[in-house]
Short mmCIF file of C-alpha atoms in Angstrom, two decimals:
data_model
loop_
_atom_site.label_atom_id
_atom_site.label_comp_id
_atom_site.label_asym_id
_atom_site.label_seq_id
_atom_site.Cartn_x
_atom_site.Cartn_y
_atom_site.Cartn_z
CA UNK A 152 21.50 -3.71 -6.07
CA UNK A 153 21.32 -0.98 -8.84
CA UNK A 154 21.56 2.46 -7.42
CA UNK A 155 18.33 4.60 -8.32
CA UNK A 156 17.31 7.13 -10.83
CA UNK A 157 14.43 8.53 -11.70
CA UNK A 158 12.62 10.09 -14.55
CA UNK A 159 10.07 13.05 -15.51
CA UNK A 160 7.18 11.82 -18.40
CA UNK A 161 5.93 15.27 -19.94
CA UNK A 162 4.21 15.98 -22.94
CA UNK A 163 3.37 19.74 -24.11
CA UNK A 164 4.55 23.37 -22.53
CA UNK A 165 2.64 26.47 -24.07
CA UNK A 166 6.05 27.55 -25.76
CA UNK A 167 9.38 26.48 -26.50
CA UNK A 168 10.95 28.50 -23.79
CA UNK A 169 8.59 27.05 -21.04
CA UNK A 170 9.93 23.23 -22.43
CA UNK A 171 13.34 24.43 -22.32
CA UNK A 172 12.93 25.69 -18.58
CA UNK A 173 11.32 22.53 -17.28
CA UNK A 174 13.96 20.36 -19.22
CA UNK A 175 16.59 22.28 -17.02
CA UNK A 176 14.66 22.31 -13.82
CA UNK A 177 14.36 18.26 -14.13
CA UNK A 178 18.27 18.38 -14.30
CA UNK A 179 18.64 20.51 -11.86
CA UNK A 180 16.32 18.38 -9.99
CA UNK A 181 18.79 15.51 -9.92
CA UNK A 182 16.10 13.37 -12.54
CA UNK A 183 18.27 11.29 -15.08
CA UNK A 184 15.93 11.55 -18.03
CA UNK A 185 12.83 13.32 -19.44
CA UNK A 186 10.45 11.23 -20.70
CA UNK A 187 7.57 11.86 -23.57
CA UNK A 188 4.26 9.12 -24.67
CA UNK A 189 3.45 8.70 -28.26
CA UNK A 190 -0.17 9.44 -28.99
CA UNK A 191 -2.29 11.23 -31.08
CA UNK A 192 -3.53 13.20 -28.29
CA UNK A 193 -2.52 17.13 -27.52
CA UNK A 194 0.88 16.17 -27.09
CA UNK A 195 3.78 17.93 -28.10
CA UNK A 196 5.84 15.39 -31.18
CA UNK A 197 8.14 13.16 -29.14
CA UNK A 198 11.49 13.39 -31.36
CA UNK A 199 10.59 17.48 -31.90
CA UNK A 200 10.50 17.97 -28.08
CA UNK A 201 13.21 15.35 -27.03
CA UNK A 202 15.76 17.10 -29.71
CA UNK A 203 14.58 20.62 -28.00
CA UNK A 204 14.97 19.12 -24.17
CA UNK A 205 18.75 17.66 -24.94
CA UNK A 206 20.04 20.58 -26.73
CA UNK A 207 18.72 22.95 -23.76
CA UNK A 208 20.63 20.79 -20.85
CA UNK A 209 24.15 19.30 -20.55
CA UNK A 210 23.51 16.12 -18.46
CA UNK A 211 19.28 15.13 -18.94
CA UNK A 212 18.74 11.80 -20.66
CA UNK A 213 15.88 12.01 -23.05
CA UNK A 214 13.54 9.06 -24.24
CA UNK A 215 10.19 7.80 -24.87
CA UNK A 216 7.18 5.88 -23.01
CA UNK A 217 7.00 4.68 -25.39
CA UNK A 218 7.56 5.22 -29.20
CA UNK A 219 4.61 3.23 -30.68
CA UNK A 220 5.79 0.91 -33.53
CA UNK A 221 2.91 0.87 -35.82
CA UNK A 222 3.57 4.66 -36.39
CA UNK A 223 6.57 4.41 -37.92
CA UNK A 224 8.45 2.23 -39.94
CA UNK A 225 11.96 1.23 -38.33
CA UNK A 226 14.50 2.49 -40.64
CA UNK A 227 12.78 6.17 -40.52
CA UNK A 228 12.90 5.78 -36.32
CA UNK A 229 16.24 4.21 -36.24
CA UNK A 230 17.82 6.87 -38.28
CA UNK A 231 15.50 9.99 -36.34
CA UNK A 232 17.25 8.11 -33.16
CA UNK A 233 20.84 7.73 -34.55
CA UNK A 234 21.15 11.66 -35.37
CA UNK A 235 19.63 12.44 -32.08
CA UNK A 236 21.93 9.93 -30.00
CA UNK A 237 24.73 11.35 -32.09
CA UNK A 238 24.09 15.56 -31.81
CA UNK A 239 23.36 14.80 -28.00
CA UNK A 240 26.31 12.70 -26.95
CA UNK A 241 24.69 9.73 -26.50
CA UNK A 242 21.88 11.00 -23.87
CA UNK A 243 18.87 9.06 -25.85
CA UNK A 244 17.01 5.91 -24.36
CA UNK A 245 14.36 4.55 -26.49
CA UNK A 246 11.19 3.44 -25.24
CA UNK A 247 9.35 1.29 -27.76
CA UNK A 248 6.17 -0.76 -27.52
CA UNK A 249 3.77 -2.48 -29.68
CA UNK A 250 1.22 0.11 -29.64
CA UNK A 251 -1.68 -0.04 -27.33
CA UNK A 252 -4.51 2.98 -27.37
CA UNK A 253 -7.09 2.34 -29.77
CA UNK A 254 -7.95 5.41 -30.39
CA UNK A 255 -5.15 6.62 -32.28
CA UNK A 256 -5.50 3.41 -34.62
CA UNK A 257 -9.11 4.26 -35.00
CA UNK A 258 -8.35 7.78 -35.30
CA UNK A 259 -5.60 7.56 -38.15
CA UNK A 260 -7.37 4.52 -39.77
CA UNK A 261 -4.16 2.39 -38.94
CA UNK A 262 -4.83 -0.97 -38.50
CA UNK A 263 -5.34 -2.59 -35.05
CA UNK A 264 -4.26 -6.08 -35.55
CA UNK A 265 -4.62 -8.66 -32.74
CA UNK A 266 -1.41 -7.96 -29.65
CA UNK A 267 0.38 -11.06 -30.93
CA UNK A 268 0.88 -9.91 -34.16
CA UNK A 269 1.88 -6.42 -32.80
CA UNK A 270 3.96 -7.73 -30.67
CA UNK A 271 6.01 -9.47 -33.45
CA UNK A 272 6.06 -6.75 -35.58
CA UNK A 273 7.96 -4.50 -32.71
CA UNK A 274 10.10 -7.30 -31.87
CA UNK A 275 11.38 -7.58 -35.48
CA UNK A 276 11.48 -3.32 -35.81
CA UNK A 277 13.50 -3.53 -33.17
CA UNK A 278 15.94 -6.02 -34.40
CA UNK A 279 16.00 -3.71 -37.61
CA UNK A 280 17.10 -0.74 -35.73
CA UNK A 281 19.89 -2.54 -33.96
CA UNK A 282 21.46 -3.81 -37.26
CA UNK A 283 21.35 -0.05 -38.96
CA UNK A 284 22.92 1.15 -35.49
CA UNK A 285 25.38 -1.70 -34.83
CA UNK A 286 26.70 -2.08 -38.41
CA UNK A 287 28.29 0.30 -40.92
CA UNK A 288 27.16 -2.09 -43.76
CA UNK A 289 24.14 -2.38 -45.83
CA UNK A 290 21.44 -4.21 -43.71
CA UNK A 291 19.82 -6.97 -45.01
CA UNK A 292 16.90 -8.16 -43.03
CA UNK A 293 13.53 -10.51 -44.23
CA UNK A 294 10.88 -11.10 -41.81
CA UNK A 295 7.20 -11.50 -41.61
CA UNK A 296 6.55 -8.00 -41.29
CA UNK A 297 9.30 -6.16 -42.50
CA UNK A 298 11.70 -6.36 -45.54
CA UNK A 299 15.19 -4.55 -45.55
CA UNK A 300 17.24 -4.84 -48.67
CA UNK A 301 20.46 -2.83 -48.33
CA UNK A 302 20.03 0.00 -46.36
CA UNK A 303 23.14 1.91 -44.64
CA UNK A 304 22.39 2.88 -41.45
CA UNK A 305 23.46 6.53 -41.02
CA UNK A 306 24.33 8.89 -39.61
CA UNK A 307 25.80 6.30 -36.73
CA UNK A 308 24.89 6.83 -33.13
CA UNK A 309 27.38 8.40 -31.13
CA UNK A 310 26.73 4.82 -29.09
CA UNK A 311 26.66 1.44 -31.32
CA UNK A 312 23.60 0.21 -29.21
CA UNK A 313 21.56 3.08 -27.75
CA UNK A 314 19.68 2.18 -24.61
CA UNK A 315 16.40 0.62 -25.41
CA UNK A 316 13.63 0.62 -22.76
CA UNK A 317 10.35 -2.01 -23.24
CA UNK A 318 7.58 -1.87 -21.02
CA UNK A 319 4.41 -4.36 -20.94
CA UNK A 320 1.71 -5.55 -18.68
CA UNK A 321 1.24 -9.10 -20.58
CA UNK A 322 3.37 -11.92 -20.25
CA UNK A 323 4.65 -12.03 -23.94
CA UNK A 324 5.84 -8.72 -23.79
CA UNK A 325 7.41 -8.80 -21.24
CA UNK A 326 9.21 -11.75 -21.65
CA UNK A 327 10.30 -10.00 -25.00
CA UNK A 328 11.60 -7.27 -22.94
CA UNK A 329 13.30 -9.38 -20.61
CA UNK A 330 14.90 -11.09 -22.92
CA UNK A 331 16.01 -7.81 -25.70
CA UNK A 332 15.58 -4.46 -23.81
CA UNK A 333 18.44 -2.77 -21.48
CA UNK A 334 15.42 -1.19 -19.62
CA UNK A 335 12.10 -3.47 -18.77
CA UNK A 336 8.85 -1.05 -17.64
CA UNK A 337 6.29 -3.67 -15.73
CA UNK A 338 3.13 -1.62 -16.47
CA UNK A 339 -0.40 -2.24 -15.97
CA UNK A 340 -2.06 -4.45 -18.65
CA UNK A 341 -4.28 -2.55 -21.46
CA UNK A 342 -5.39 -5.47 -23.27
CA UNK A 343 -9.08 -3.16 -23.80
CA UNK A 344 -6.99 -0.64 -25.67
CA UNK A 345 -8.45 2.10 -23.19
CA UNK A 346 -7.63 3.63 -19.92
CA UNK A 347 -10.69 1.89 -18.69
CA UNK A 348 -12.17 0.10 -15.34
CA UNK A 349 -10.52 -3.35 -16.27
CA UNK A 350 -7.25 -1.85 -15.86
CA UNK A 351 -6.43 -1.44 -12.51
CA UNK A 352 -6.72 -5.00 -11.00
CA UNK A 353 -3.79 -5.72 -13.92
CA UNK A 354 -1.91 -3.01 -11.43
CA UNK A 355 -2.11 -4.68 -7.76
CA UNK A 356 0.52 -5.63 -5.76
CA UNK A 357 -0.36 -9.15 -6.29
CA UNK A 358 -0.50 -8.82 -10.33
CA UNK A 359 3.45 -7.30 -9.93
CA UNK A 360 4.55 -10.45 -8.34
CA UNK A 361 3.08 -12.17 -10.72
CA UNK A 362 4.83 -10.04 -13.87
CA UNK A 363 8.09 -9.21 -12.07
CA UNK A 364 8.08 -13.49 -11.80
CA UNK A 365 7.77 -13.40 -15.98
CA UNK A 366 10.51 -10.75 -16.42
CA UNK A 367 12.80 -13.06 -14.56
CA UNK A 368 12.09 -16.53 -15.86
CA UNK A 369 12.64 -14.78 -19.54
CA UNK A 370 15.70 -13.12 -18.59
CA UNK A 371 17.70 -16.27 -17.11
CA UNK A 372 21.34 -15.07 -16.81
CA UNK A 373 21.07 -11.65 -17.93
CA UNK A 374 18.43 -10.34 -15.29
CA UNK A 375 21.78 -9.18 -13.33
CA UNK A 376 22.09 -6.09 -16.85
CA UNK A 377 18.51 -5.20 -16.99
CA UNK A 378 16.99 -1.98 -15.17
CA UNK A 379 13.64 -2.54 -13.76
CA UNK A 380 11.71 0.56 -14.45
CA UNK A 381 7.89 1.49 -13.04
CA UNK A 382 5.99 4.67 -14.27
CA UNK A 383 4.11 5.79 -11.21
CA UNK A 384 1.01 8.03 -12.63
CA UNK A 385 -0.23 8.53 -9.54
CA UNK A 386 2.33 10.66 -7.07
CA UNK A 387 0.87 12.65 -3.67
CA UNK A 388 3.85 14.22 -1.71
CA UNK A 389 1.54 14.77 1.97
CA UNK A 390 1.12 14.60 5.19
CA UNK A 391 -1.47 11.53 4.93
CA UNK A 392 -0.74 9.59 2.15
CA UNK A 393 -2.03 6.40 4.35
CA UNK A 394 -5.73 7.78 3.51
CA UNK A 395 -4.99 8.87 -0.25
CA UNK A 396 -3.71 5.02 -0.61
CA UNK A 397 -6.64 3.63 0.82
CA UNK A 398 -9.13 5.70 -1.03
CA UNK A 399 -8.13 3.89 -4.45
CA UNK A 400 -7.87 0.65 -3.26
CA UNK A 401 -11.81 -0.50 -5.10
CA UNK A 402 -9.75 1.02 -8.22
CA UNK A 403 -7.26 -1.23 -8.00
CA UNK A 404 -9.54 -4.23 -6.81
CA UNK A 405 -7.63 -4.64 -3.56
CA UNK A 406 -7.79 -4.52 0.06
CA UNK A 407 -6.90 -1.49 1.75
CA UNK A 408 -4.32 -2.98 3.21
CA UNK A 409 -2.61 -3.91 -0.06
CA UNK A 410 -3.29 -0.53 -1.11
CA UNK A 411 -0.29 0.51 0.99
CA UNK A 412 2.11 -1.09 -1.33
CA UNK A 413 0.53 0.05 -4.60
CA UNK A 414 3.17 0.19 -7.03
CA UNK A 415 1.87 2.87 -9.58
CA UNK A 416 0.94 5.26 -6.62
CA UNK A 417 3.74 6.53 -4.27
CA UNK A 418 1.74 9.41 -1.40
CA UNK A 419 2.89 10.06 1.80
CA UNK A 420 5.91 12.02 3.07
CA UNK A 421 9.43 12.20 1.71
CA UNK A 422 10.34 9.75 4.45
CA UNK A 423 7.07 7.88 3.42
CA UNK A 424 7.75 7.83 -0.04
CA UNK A 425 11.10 7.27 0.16
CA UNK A 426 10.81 3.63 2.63
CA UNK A 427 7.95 3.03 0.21
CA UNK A 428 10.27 3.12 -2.86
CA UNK A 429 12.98 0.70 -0.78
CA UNK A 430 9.85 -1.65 -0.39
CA UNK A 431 9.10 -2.23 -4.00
CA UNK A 432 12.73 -2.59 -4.81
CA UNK A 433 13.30 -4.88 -2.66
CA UNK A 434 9.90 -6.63 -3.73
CA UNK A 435 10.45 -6.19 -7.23
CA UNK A 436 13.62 -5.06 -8.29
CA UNK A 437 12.64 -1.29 -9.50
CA UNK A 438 15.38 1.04 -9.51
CA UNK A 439 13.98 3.46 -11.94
CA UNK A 440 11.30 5.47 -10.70
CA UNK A 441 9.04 7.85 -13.18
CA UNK A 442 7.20 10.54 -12.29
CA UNK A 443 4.18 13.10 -14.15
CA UNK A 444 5.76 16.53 -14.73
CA UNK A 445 3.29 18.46 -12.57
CA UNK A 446 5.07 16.21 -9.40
CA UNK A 447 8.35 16.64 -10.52
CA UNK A 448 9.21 19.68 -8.02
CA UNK A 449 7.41 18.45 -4.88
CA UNK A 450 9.10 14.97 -5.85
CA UNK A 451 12.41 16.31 -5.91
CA UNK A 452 13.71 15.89 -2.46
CA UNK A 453 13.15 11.98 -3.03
CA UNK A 454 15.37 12.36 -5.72
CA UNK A 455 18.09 14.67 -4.52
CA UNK A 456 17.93 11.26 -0.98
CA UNK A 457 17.73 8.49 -2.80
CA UNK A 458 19.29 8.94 -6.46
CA UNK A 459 22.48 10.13 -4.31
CA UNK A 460 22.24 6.70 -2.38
CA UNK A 461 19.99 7.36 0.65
#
C-alpha cells in the first residue's frame, strides 16, 4: 500500500504575513501540500497565494481543489503552472475539474453548459496543457472545444508532467480521472450545482463503494500509479467523536451505524481518527487525506503517526 500524506485546503489570511506563517506551520506540521478552491467567493486568487505559500517554505507542495476549467483557457493555466512548477522546484500539483458551483457561472455570466459537455471540455484542456508541458515544439491541437495552432509551451516546468490531481462524484468523471490524473479525489456528487440537501446521500459509505468500484474498472492496469485522495470537510479531534458521527448521520441519509465510517468526516481521538483513517484505506484505497485549515493544528499529531508510517 501507498504510505500516507496529507494536505491543508485554505483560502484567505488577513495579510500576506499571516499566509506565509500558516504555509510554514503546515510544513512544519508534517502536511505534504497546501491546498486552495477556485471560486468566486472571498477567497484569496489560487495561483497569487500558491506562488506566495511555495516561495515562503522549502519542502510544502502547493495545488488546487480544484482549478475550475471554464475560468481559464488552457494555454494561459498551463503556462501560469509551468513558471510556478519551475521557480518552486517542482512542488506544484494541479487540481482541475470541470467546474461545478453555479453561482460563479451565474455570477460572471459564464455559461453553464450541461456536465457532459464540461466534462469534455476539461478533458481536452487538460490534454492541451500536457502537450505545452511535455514538448518543446509548437503544439498543434484541434478539438471540439479548443483550437491550438502553434503555440510553444514556455517557460518549461522544472518537471515534464507536473502532478495532476482530478476529483469527481459522477461516474464519468471519475472514470476520466482514473484513467488521466496521477491523483483521483472521490468527492461527493454536486450534480445541483449547490452545497445543498441532495448532496450528502452522494457522500455515504455505501455511495464510496460504489465510486471507488468506477475509479477502478476505468483505471485497469494503472490503478497500482494512482493516489486515491478524499477531502474530509468535516474534522472533530475529541473525546466523543462516536456522538458527533452519529449526529449527522440524517445528513448523510444513513444509519447511525454507517455514520461511523463516514468518509468526509473523521471525529474522535488521535487513536480514533487514526484506526478510522486505516479503515477507509483499507476500504477504499485513500492514502491522501485533506484537511480545512482551521483543523490543521489539532490534526497534526495524526499526521506527525501516520504520514511517518504509524
Amino acid at each position: 500500500m501507498r504510505p500516507f500524506r496529507f494536505g491543508v485546503i485554505t483560502w484567505h489570511a488577513v495579510d500576506g504575513r499571516a499566509w506565509r506563517e500558516r504555509a510554514r506551520r503546515a510544513e512544519a506540521f508534517g502536511y505534504s501540500t497546501l491546498f486552495m478552491p477556485d471560486h468566486f467567493q472571498d477567497q484569496w486568487a489560487p495561483i497569487v497565494g500558491l506562488t506566495i505559500a511555495a516561495e515562503a517554505t522549502e519542502r510544502l507542495n502547493v495545488g488546487t481543489l480544484v482549478f475550475a476549467n471554464d475560468y481559464r483557457h488552457p494555454v494561459v493555466l498551463a503556462k501560469e503552472i509551468a513558471t510556478l512548477d519551475l521557480a518552486s522546484g517542482g512542488r506544484v500539483e494541479v487540481g482541475l475539474g470541470a467546474g461545478w458551483k453555479r453561482s460563479d457561472y451565474d455570477e460572471t455570466g459564464l455559461t453553464y453548459d450541461s456536465p457532459g459537455t464540461r466534462i469534455d471540455r476539461v478533458a481536452e484542456a487538460l490534454e492541451v496543457m500536457r502537450a505545452l508541458w511535455a514538448s518543446p515544439d509548437p503544439v498543434h491541437f484541434m478539438g471540439k472545444h479548443y483550437s491550438i495552432d502553434g503555440v510553444v509551451g514556455t517557460p518549461r516546468p522544472h518537471r515534464a508532467r507536473p502532478s495532476v490531481c482530478i476529483g469527481g462524484g459522477g461516474r464519468r468523471m471519475l472514470s476520466l480521472a482514473a484513467r488521466t490524473a496521477d491523483i483521483v479525489a472521490i468527492n461527493a456528487t454536486m450534480s445541483s450545482g449547490a452545497l445543498d440537501a441532495s448532496v450528502g446521500a452522494t457522500a455515504s459509505p455505501a455511495a464510496f463503494d460504489e465510486k471507488a468500484a468506477w475509479v477502478r474498472a476505468a483505471a485497469g492496469d494503472r490503478l497500482h500509479e494512482i493516489e486515491l485522495q478524499c477531502h474530509c470537510p468535516f474534522v472533530s479531534v475529541t473525546d466523543d467523536g462516536e456522538s458527533v458521527l452519529r449526529a449527522i448521520a440524517p445528513a448523510f441519509g444513513c444509519s447511525e451505524e454507517d455514520a461511523l465510517d463516514l468518509p468526509l468526516c473523521l471525529a474522535g481521538t488521535t487513536d480514533d481518527i487514526c484506526e478510522m483513517i486505516r479503515r477507509h484505506r483499507e476500504r477504499w484505497g485513500f492514502t491522501y487525506w485533506v484537511v480545512p485549515d482551521d483543523a490543521m493544528e489539532a490534526f497534526a499529531p495524526v499526521v506527525g503517526r501516520l504520514a511517518a508510517g504509524g
